mmCIF file of C-alpha atoms and ligand atoms in Angstrom:
data_model
loop_
_atom_site.group_PDB
_atom_site.id
_atom_site.type_symbol
_atom_site.label_atom_id
_atom_site.label_comp_id
_atom_site.label_asym_id
_atom_site.label_seq_id
_atom_site.Cartn_x
_atom_site.Cartn_y
_atom_site.Cartn_z
ATOM 1 C CA MET A 2 103.462 50.467 97.687
ATOM 2 C CA ASP A 3 104.119 53.190 99.412
ATOM 3 C CA LEU A 4 107.631 52.291 101.112
ATOM 4 C CA MET A 5 108.094 56.212 100.906
ATOM 5 C CA LYS A 6 105.520 58.371 102.131
ATOM 6 C CA GLY A 7 107.021 61.205 104.038
ATOM 7 C CA LYS A 8 110.105 61.310 102.642
ATOM 8 C CA LYS A 9 111.831 64.701 101.151
ATOM 9 C CA GLY A 10 114.783 64.328 97.829
ATOM 10 C CA LEU A 11 115.863 66.056 95.151
ATOM 11 C CA ILE A 12 116.756 64.711 91.992
ATOM 12 C CA MET A 13 119.564 66.136 89.715
ATOM 13 C CA GLY A 14 119.482 65.894 85.609
ATOM 14 C CA VAL A 15 115.936 65.440 84.216
ATOM 15 C CA ALA A 16 115.823 67.127 80.804
ATOM 16 C CA ASN A 17 112.952 65.947 78.673
ATOM 17 C CA GLU A 18 110.861 62.712 79.790
ATOM 18 C CA ARG A 19 112.894 60.479 77.734
ATOM 19 C CA SER A 20 115.539 60.702 80.286
ATOM 20 C CA ILE A 21 116.405 58.028 82.951
ATOM 21 C CA ALA A 22 115.721 60.444 85.730
ATOM 22 C CA TRP A 23 112.252 61.150 84.765
ATOM 23 C CA GLY A 24 111.550 57.400 84.605
ATOM 24 C CA ILE A 25 112.991 57.319 88.339
ATOM 25 C CA SER A 26 111.065 60.565 89.093
ATOM 26 C CA GLN A 27 107.662 59.018 87.874
ATOM 27 C CA LYS A 28 108.229 55.778 90.325
ATOM 28 C CA LEU A 29 109.774 57.563 93.562
ATOM 29 C CA THR A 30 106.481 60.171 93.014
ATOM 30 C CA GLU A 31 104.354 56.619 92.505
ATOM 31 C CA ALA A 32 105.800 55.162 96.055
ATOM 32 C CA GLY A 33 104.794 58.360 97.853
ATOM 33 C CA ALA A 34 107.992 60.766 97.562
ATOM 34 C CA GLU A 35 107.767 64.071 97.505
ATOM 35 C CA LEU A 36 110.861 66.105 94.097
ATOM 36 C CA ALA A 37 112.380 68.354 94.661
ATOM 37 C CA PHE A 38 114.141 68.913 90.579
ATOM 38 C CA THR A 39 117.241 71.242 89.157
ATOM 39 C CA TYR A 40 118.052 72.286 86.078
ATOM 40 C CA PRO A 41 121.207 73.972 84.721
ATOM 41 C CA ALA A 42 120.468 76.571 82.903
ATOM 42 C CA ASP A 43 117.469 78.454 81.834
ATOM 43 C CA ALA A 44 116.672 76.915 78.825
ATOM 44 C CA LEU A 45 116.080 73.618 80.213
ATOM 45 C CA LYS A 46 113.999 75.359 83.630
ATOM 46 C CA LYS A 47 110.881 75.583 80.597
ATOM 47 C CA ARG A 48 111.283 71.618 80.268
ATOM 48 C CA VAL A 49 111.840 71.279 83.267
ATOM 49 C CA ILE A 50 108.823 73.284 85.904
ATOM 50 C CA PRO A 51 106.072 71.210 83.767
ATOM 51 C CA LEU A 52 107.314 68.138 83.966
ATOM 52 C CA ALA A 53 107.342 68.735 88.018
ATOM 53 C CA GLU A 54 104.258 69.904 88.084
ATOM 54 C CA LYS A 55 103.389 67.025 86.279
ATOM 55 C CA LEU A 56 104.316 64.836 89.713
ATOM 56 C CA ASN A 57 102.953 67.815 91.832
ATOM 57 C CA SER A 58 106.028 69.021 92.792
ATOM 58 C CA LYS A 59 106.776 73.284 93.151
ATOM 59 C CA VAL A 60 109.935 73.251 93.754
ATOM 60 C CA THR A 61 112.507 73.521 92.048
ATOM 61 C CA PHE A 62 116.108 75.345 91.818
ATOM 62 C CA SER A 63 118.741 76.013 88.979
ATOM 63 C CA CYS A 64 121.624 74.369 90.181
ATOM 64 C CA ASP A 65 124.733 73.849 87.240
ATOM 65 C CA VAL A 66 127.124 71.767 88.844
ATOM 66 C CA GLU A 67 130.597 73.237 87.309
ATOM 67 C CA LYS A 68 129.915 76.159 89.733
ATOM 68 C CA LYS A 69 130.655 75.614 93.284
ATOM 69 C CA GLU A 70 127.926 78.293 94.941
ATOM 70 C CA ASP A 71 125.393 76.813 92.981
ATOM 71 C CA VAL A 72 125.832 73.369 94.909
ATOM 72 C CA THR A 73 126.021 75.292 98.066
ATOM 73 C CA LYS A 74 123.280 77.862 97.019
ATOM 74 C CA LEU A 75 121.128 74.903 96.281
ATOM 75 C CA PHE A 76 120.989 72.470 99.864
ATOM 76 C CA GLU A 77 121.101 76.269 101.919
ATOM 77 C CA ASP A 78 117.575 76.876 100.068
ATOM 78 C CA ILE A 79 116.543 73.008 100.302
ATOM 79 C CA LYS A 80 116.943 73.458 104.094
ATOM 80 C CA SER A 81 114.891 77.098 103.971
ATOM 81 C CA GLN A 82 112.069 74.951 102.112
ATOM 82 C CA TRP A 83 111.698 71.382 103.658
ATOM 83 C CA GLY A 84 114.932 71.715 106.759
ATOM 84 C CA GLN A 85 116.676 68.414 106.280
ATOM 85 C CA ILE A 86 116.656 65.991 102.528
ATOM 86 C CA ASP A 87 116.457 62.006 102.345
ATOM 87 C CA PHE A 88 117.550 60.873 99.510
ATOM 88 C CA VAL A 89 119.315 62.032 95.857
ATOM 89 C CA VAL A 90 119.491 61.318 92.032
ATOM 90 C CA HIS A 91 122.523 62.560 90.296
ATOM 91 C CA ALA A 92 121.853 62.181 86.674
ATOM 92 C CA VAL A 93 124.260 64.039 85.156
ATOM 93 C CA ALA A 94 127.245 63.596 83.102
ATOM 94 C CA PHE A 95 128.821 66.158 79.792
ATOM 95 C CA SER A 96 131.519 65.697 77.372
ATOM 96 C CA ASP A 97 131.991 67.934 74.562
ATOM 97 C CA LYS A 98 129.849 65.172 72.060
ATOM 98 C CA SER A 99 133.393 64.905 69.517
ATOM 99 C CA GLU A 100 135.450 63.741 71.982
ATOM 100 C CA LEU A 101 132.711 60.887 72.145
ATOM 101 C CA SER A 102 134.160 59.381 69.125
ATOM 102 C CA GLY A 103 137.850 57.879 67.544
ATOM 103 C CA GLU A 104 140.181 57.985 69.808
ATOM 104 C CA TYR A 105 140.412 58.446 73.509
ATOM 105 C CA LEU A 106 144.664 60.100 73.553
ATOM 106 C CA ASN A 107 142.769 62.954 71.912
ATOM 107 C CA THR A 108 141.141 64.126 74.301
ATOM 108 C CA SER A 109 141.705 67.314 75.561
ATOM 109 C CA ARG A 110 142.439 68.444 78.527
ATOM 110 C CA GLU A 111 140.077 71.672 78.455
ATOM 111 C CA ASN A 112 137.117 68.883 78.316
ATOM 112 C CA PHE A 113 138.799 66.037 80.342
ATOM 113 C CA LEU A 114 138.668 68.004 83.378
ATOM 114 C CA ARG A 115 135.420 69.538 82.481
ATOM 115 C CA SER A 116 133.470 66.231 82.100
ATOM 116 C CA MET A 117 135.526 65.254 84.816
ATOM 117 C CA LEU A 118 133.745 67.925 87.351
ATOM 118 C CA ILE A 119 130.630 67.659 85.735
ATOM 119 C CA SER A 120 130.037 63.990 85.510
ATOM 120 C CA CYS A 121 132.146 62.469 88.398
ATOM 121 C CA PHE A 122 133.435 65.064 91.016
ATOM 122 C CA SER A 123 129.560 66.799 91.057
ATOM 123 C CA PHE A 124 128.324 63.773 93.256
ATOM 124 C CA THR A 125 131.255 64.146 95.578
ATOM 125 C CA GLU A 126 130.744 68.181 95.624
ATOM 126 C CA VAL A 127 126.046 67.066 95.815
ATOM 127 C CA SER A 128 126.805 64.464 98.534
ATOM 128 C CA LYS A 129 129.182 66.166 100.812
ATOM 129 C CA GLU A 130 127.021 69.382 100.965
ATOM 130 C CA ALA A 131 123.448 66.788 100.612
ATOM 131 C CA ALA A 132 124.640 64.388 104.296
ATOM 132 C CA LYS A 133 124.652 67.939 106.123
ATOM 133 C CA ILE A 134 121.479 67.788 105.929
ATOM 134 C CA MET A 135 120.185 64.275 105.882
ATOM 135 C CA LYS A 136 119.288 64.576 109.837
ATOM 136 C CA GLU A 137 117.950 60.439 109.937
ATOM 137 C CA GLY A 138 120.565 58.533 107.320
ATOM 138 C CA GLY A 139 119.720 58.883 103.676
ATOM 139 C CA SER A 140 120.586 57.651 100.380
ATOM 140 C CA LEU A 141 122.684 58.982 97.283
ATOM 141 C CA LEU A 142 122.470 57.107 93.835
ATOM 142 C CA THR A 143 124.632 57.865 91.390
ATOM 143 C CA LEU A 144 124.369 56.851 87.293
ATOM 144 C CA THR A 145 127.406 55.020 85.583
ATOM 145 C CA TYR A 146 128.062 52.468 82.697
ATOM 146 C CA GLU A 147 130.708 49.460 82.502
ATOM 147 C CA SER A 148 133.857 51.451 83.385
ATOM 148 C CA THR A 149 135.802 48.117 83.247
ATOM 149 C CA LYS A 150 136.250 47.685 80.163
ATOM 150 C CA ALA A 151 137.895 50.396 76.995
ATOM 151 C CA ILE A 152 134.786 50.654 74.773
ATOM 152 C CA PRO A 153 135.218 52.309 71.332
ATOM 153 C CA ASN A 154 133.943 55.755 71.351
ATOM 154 C CA TYR A 155 133.388 56.015 75.184
ATOM 155 C CA ASN A 156 136.693 58.040 75.887
ATOM 156 C CA VAL A 157 136.559 60.651 78.312
ATOM 157 C CA MET A 158 133.431 59.657 79.861
ATOM 158 C CA GLY A 159 134.585 55.965 80.715
ATOM 159 C CA VAL A 160 136.580 57.231 82.322
ATOM 160 C CA CYS A 161 135.056 59.657 83.848
ATOM 161 C CA LYS A 162 132.592 56.709 85.236
ATOM 162 C CA SER A 163 135.586 54.581 86.037
ATOM 163 C CA ALA A 164 136.518 57.429 88.760
ATOM 164 C CA LEU A 165 132.885 58.225 89.961
ATOM 165 C CA GLU A 166 132.349 54.657 90.309
ATOM 166 C CA THR A 167 135.206 55.129 92.647
ATOM 167 C CA SER A 168 134.420 58.155 94.813
ATOM 168 C CA VAL A 169 130.558 56.147 94.842
ATOM 169 C CA LYS A 170 132.527 53.277 96.945
ATOM 170 C CA TYR A 171 135.410 56.513 99.452
ATOM 171 C CA LEU A 172 131.880 58.342 99.811
ATOM 172 C CA ALA A 173 130.235 55.361 101.288
ATOM 173 C CA ARG A 174 133.077 55.151 103.747
ATOM 174 C CA ASP A 175 132.848 58.299 104.686
ATOM 175 C CA LEU A 176 128.940 58.609 105.291
ATOM 176 C CA GLY A 177 128.175 55.381 106.717
ATOM 177 C CA GLU A 178 128.136 56.520 110.529
ATOM 178 C CA LYS A 179 125.743 58.673 108.840
ATOM 179 C CA ASN A 180 123.316 56.129 108.004
ATOM 180 C CA ILE A 181 124.045 57.268 104.242
ATOM 181 C CA ARG A 182 124.315 54.936 101.879
ATOM 182 C CA VAL A 183 125.793 55.883 98.681
ATOM 183 C CA ASN A 184 125.077 53.737 95.688
ATOM 184 C CA ALA A 185 125.867 53.783 91.712
ATOM 185 C CA ILE A 186 123.347 52.270 89.007
ATOM 186 C CA CYS A 187 124.738 50.730 85.871
ATOM 187 C CA PRO A 188 122.235 50.440 82.685
ATOM 188 C CA VAL A 189 122.588 49.138 79.596
ATOM 189 C CA LEU A 190 121.994 51.733 76.705
ATOM 190 C CA ILE A 191 118.953 53.591 77.178
ATOM 191 C CA LYS A 192 117.690 55.301 74.052
ATOM 192 C CA THR A 193 118.004 58.849 75.707
ATOM 193 C CA ASP A 194 119.081 61.959 74.571
ATOM 194 C CA GLY A 195 122.421 61.929 75.940
ATOM 195 C CA LEU A 196 122.867 58.916 74.649
ATOM 196 C CA ILE A 197 121.379 59.065 71.236
ATOM 197 C CA LYS A 198 123.876 62.760 70.989
ATOM 198 C CA ALA A 199 126.367 60.667 72.262
ATOM 199 C CA LEU A 200 126.266 57.745 69.167
ATOM 200 C CA ASN A 201 126.219 60.241 66.287
ATOM 201 C CA ASN A 202 129.011 60.220 65.914
ATOM 202 C CA LYS A 203 130.871 58.919 62.747
ATOM 203 C CA PHE A 204 132.744 56.025 64.103
ATOM 204 C CA SER A 205 129.573 54.877 65.795
ATOM 205 C CA PRO A 206 128.271 51.569 64.280
ATOM 206 C CA ALA A 207 124.745 53.633 65.308
ATOM 207 C CA LYS A 208 124.801 56.411 63.251
ATOM 208 C CA LYS A 209 123.179 55.469 60.032
ATOM 209 C CA ASN A 210 119.781 53.526 62.271
ATOM 210 C CA VAL A 211 119.539 53.712 65.645
ATOM 211 C CA ASN A 212 117.041 51.142 66.354
ATOM 212 C CA LYS A 213 118.993 48.557 64.153
ATOM 213 C CA PHE A 214 122.052 48.801 66.373
ATOM 214 C CA PHE A 215 119.971 48.950 69.390
ATOM 215 C CA LYS A 216 117.824 45.376 68.389
ATOM 216 C CA GLU A 217 121.304 44.025 66.405
ATOM 217 C CA PHE A 218 122.715 44.934 70.657
ATOM 218 C CA SER A 219 120.807 43.158 72.630
ATOM 219 C CA LYS A 220 119.879 39.921 70.244
ATOM 220 C CA GLN A 221 124.113 39.534 70.071
ATOM 221 C CA ASN A 222 124.522 40.429 73.413
ATOM 222 C CA SER A 223 121.935 40.292 75.828
ATOM 223 C CA ALA A 224 121.857 36.885 77.941
ATOM 224 C CA LEU A 225 117.424 37.848 78.203
ATOM 225 C CA GLY A 226 117.807 39.013 74.539
ATOM 226 C CA SER A 227 116.003 42.502 75.194
ATOM 227 C CA LEU A 228 117.937 45.951 76.513
ATOM 228 C CA PRO A 229 116.603 47.897 79.594
ATOM 229 C CA THR A 230 114.257 50.426 79.884
ATOM 230 C CA PRO A 231 113.843 53.301 82.335
ATOM 231 C CA GLU A 232 111.220 51.826 84.673
ATOM 232 C CA HIS A 233 113.954 48.923 84.706
ATOM 233 C CA VAL A 234 116.164 51.657 86.099
ATOM 234 C CA ALA A 235 113.749 52.855 88.394
ATOM 235 C CA SER A 236 113.145 50.101 90.178
ATOM 236 C CA MET A 237 116.198 49.897 91.400
ATOM 237 C CA CYS A 238 116.564 53.474 92.280
ATOM 238 C CA TYR A 239 113.098 52.735 94.521
ATOM 239 C CA TYR A 240 115.074 49.840 96.370
ATOM 240 C CA LEU A 241 117.646 51.174 96.913
ATOM 241 C CA SER A 242 116.627 54.744 98.298
ATOM 242 C CA GLN A 243 114.091 53.096 100.524
ATOM 243 C CA ILE A 244 114.492 51.260 104.302
ATOM 244 C CA GLU A 245 114.375 47.507 102.567
ATOM 245 C CA SER A 246 117.976 48.131 101.379
ATOM 246 C CA SER A 247 119.131 49.121 104.643
ATOM 247 C CA SER A 248 122.044 47.115 104.400
ATOM 248 C CA ILE A 249 123.636 47.847 100.899
ATOM 249 C CA THR A 250 126.170 51.017 100.570
ATOM 250 C CA GLY A 251 129.644 51.400 98.365
ATOM 251 C CA GLN A 252 127.986 49.134 95.028
ATOM 252 C CA CYS A 253 127.801 49.455 91.196
ATOM 253 C CA ILE A 254 124.354 47.221 90.534
ATOM 254 C CA ASN A 255 124.122 45.970 86.473
ATOM 255 C CA ILE A 256 121.029 46.965 85.227
ATOM 256 C CA ASP A 257 121.492 45.233 81.774
ATOM 257 C CA CYS A 258 120.023 42.504 81.271
ATOM 258 C CA GLY A 259 122.534 40.579 80.860
ATOM 259 C CA VAL A 260 125.126 42.117 78.487
ATOM 260 C CA PHE A 261 128.048 41.887 81.135
ATOM 261 C CA PRO A 262 127.688 39.329 83.668
ATOM 262 C CA GLN A 263 130.121 39.033 86.493
HETATM 263 P P1 LIG B 2 120.202 63.025 79.474
HETATM 264 O O1 LIG B 2 120.909 63.793 78.767
HETATM 265 O O2 LIG B 2 118.571 63.107 79.519
HETATM 266 O O3 LIG B 2 120.746 63.109 81.611
HETATM 267 C C1 LIG B 2 121.519 63.892 81.595
HETATM 268 C C2 LIG B 2 121.301 65.331 82.210
HETATM 269 O O4 LIG B 2 122.969 66.600 82.648
HETATM 270 C C3 LIG B 2 120.310 66.337 81.241
HETATM 271 O O5 LIG B 2 119.398 66.651 82.535
HETATM 272 C C4 LIG B 2 121.614 68.027 81.784
HETATM 273 O O6 LIG B 2 120.737 68.897 81.999
HETATM 274 C C5 LIG B 2 122.346 66.999 83.289
HETATM 275 N N1 LIG B 2 123.621 68.039 82.702
HETATM 276 C C6 LIG B 2 124.532 67.872 81.850
HETATM 277 N N2 LIG B 2 125.960 68.735 82.676
HETATM 278 C C7 LIG B 2 125.338 69.586 83.514
HETATM 279 C C8 LIG B 2 125.586 70.647 84.482
HETATM 280 N N3 LIG B 2 126.736 70.969 83.672
HETATM 281 N N4 LIG B 2 124.558 71.136 85.570
HETATM 282 C C9 LIG B 2 124.028 69.952 86.006
HETATM 283 N N5 LIG B 2 123.217 69.373 85.406
HETATM 284 C C10 LIG B 2 123.915 69.008 83.717
HETATM 285 O O7 LIG B 2 120.685 61.918 79.265
HETATM 286 P P2 LIG B 2 120.475 60.284 80.403
HETATM 287 O O8 LIG B 2 121.115 59.225 79.670
HETATM 288 O O9 LIG B 2 119.946 60.369 81.215
HETATM 289 O O10 LIG B 2 121.765 59.730 81.374
HETATM 290 C C11 LIG B 2 121.696 60.979 82.707
HETATM 291 C C12 LIG B 2 122.191 59.344 83.313
HETATM 292 O O11 LIG B 2 122.568 58.131 83.128
HETATM 293 C C13 LIG B 2 124.264 60.469 83.417
HETATM 294 O O12 LIG B 2 124.827 60.667 83.536
HETATM 295 C C14 LIG B 2 124.402 59.444 81.848
HETATM 296 O O13 LIG B 2 125.969 59.124 82.180
HETATM 297 C C15 LIG B 2 123.729 57.811 82.854
HETATM 298 N N6 LIG B 2 123.275 56.899 81.736
HETATM 299 C C16 LIG B 2 122.433 56.763 80.905
HETATM 300 C C17 LIG B 2 122.464 55.663 79.779
HETATM 301 C C18 LIG B 2 122.080 55.844 79.114
HETATM 302 O O14 LIG B 2 122.349 54.881 77.957
HETATM 303 N N7 LIG B 2 121.688 56.417 77.914
HETATM 304 C C19 LIG B 2 123.498 54.559 80.664
HETATM 305 C C20 LIG B 2 124.101 54.516 81.879
HETATM 306 C C21 LIG B 2 124.518 55.745 82.295
#
């Protein structure tokens, strides 16, 4: 199972062992890929470097995607280190937590723009820079969540994800000529710190008991009676990052145990 031997890729969005990006990193390492990691701030550097070392990676970079110069420098540094790159996993999102509850109508201009920049546009900027050093084609992946419906409390993040999913389609068109594939994975409710923070608000049905909420949600909504794990997401990421998926681009693939059957 070393279909990714010799492949080099960047993982953006590991915050800790519960991050979806961490599950993905473990799977891609098992498959033989060599990984580099980013962290957005010194506070996270202390966590990300030891995690990278667990997967035998010494390649870590500081990159706050809110800063254009960080993104440009990131790919210059990767070029100096590796010469080229085969894949990128973008598992980055941010919104002011106070606006992930109540009415979307109350979204502030400032948080709308910041959330869009970090959660949506950064994938376009990252793709542009990564494509410059993808010499033999490659794979660009991002993470999204069901954005075709208005979901209570998801608010501005739903709007960002909708724009992100559309970006995936345009980027797939633009980069197809270079044999660079662009896709999104859409998992449903993985218990990461990012999700728990978002659910921890006075309007959330999960506020009182997150575990109970997850249990009831899966019972009522999932065709399989369960919810996906980071390992399920990692398996799809592995598939989309390697040669066996060479005809798939511009797609948003649900990993949802049948919560949103199409
Ligand atoms: P997480 O909190 O572990 O990951 C979010 C990451 O975004 C963190 O590593 C954080 O450092 C990074 N980030 C935030 N602002 C940044 C910035 N300015 N620059 C660089 N990095 C920044 O949570 P997660 O649930 O693993 O989220 C990863 C991705 O998966 C997100 O895009 C999220 O929307 C998406 N997603 C999560 C779920 C879920 O159920 N957990 C479902 C669908 C999609």
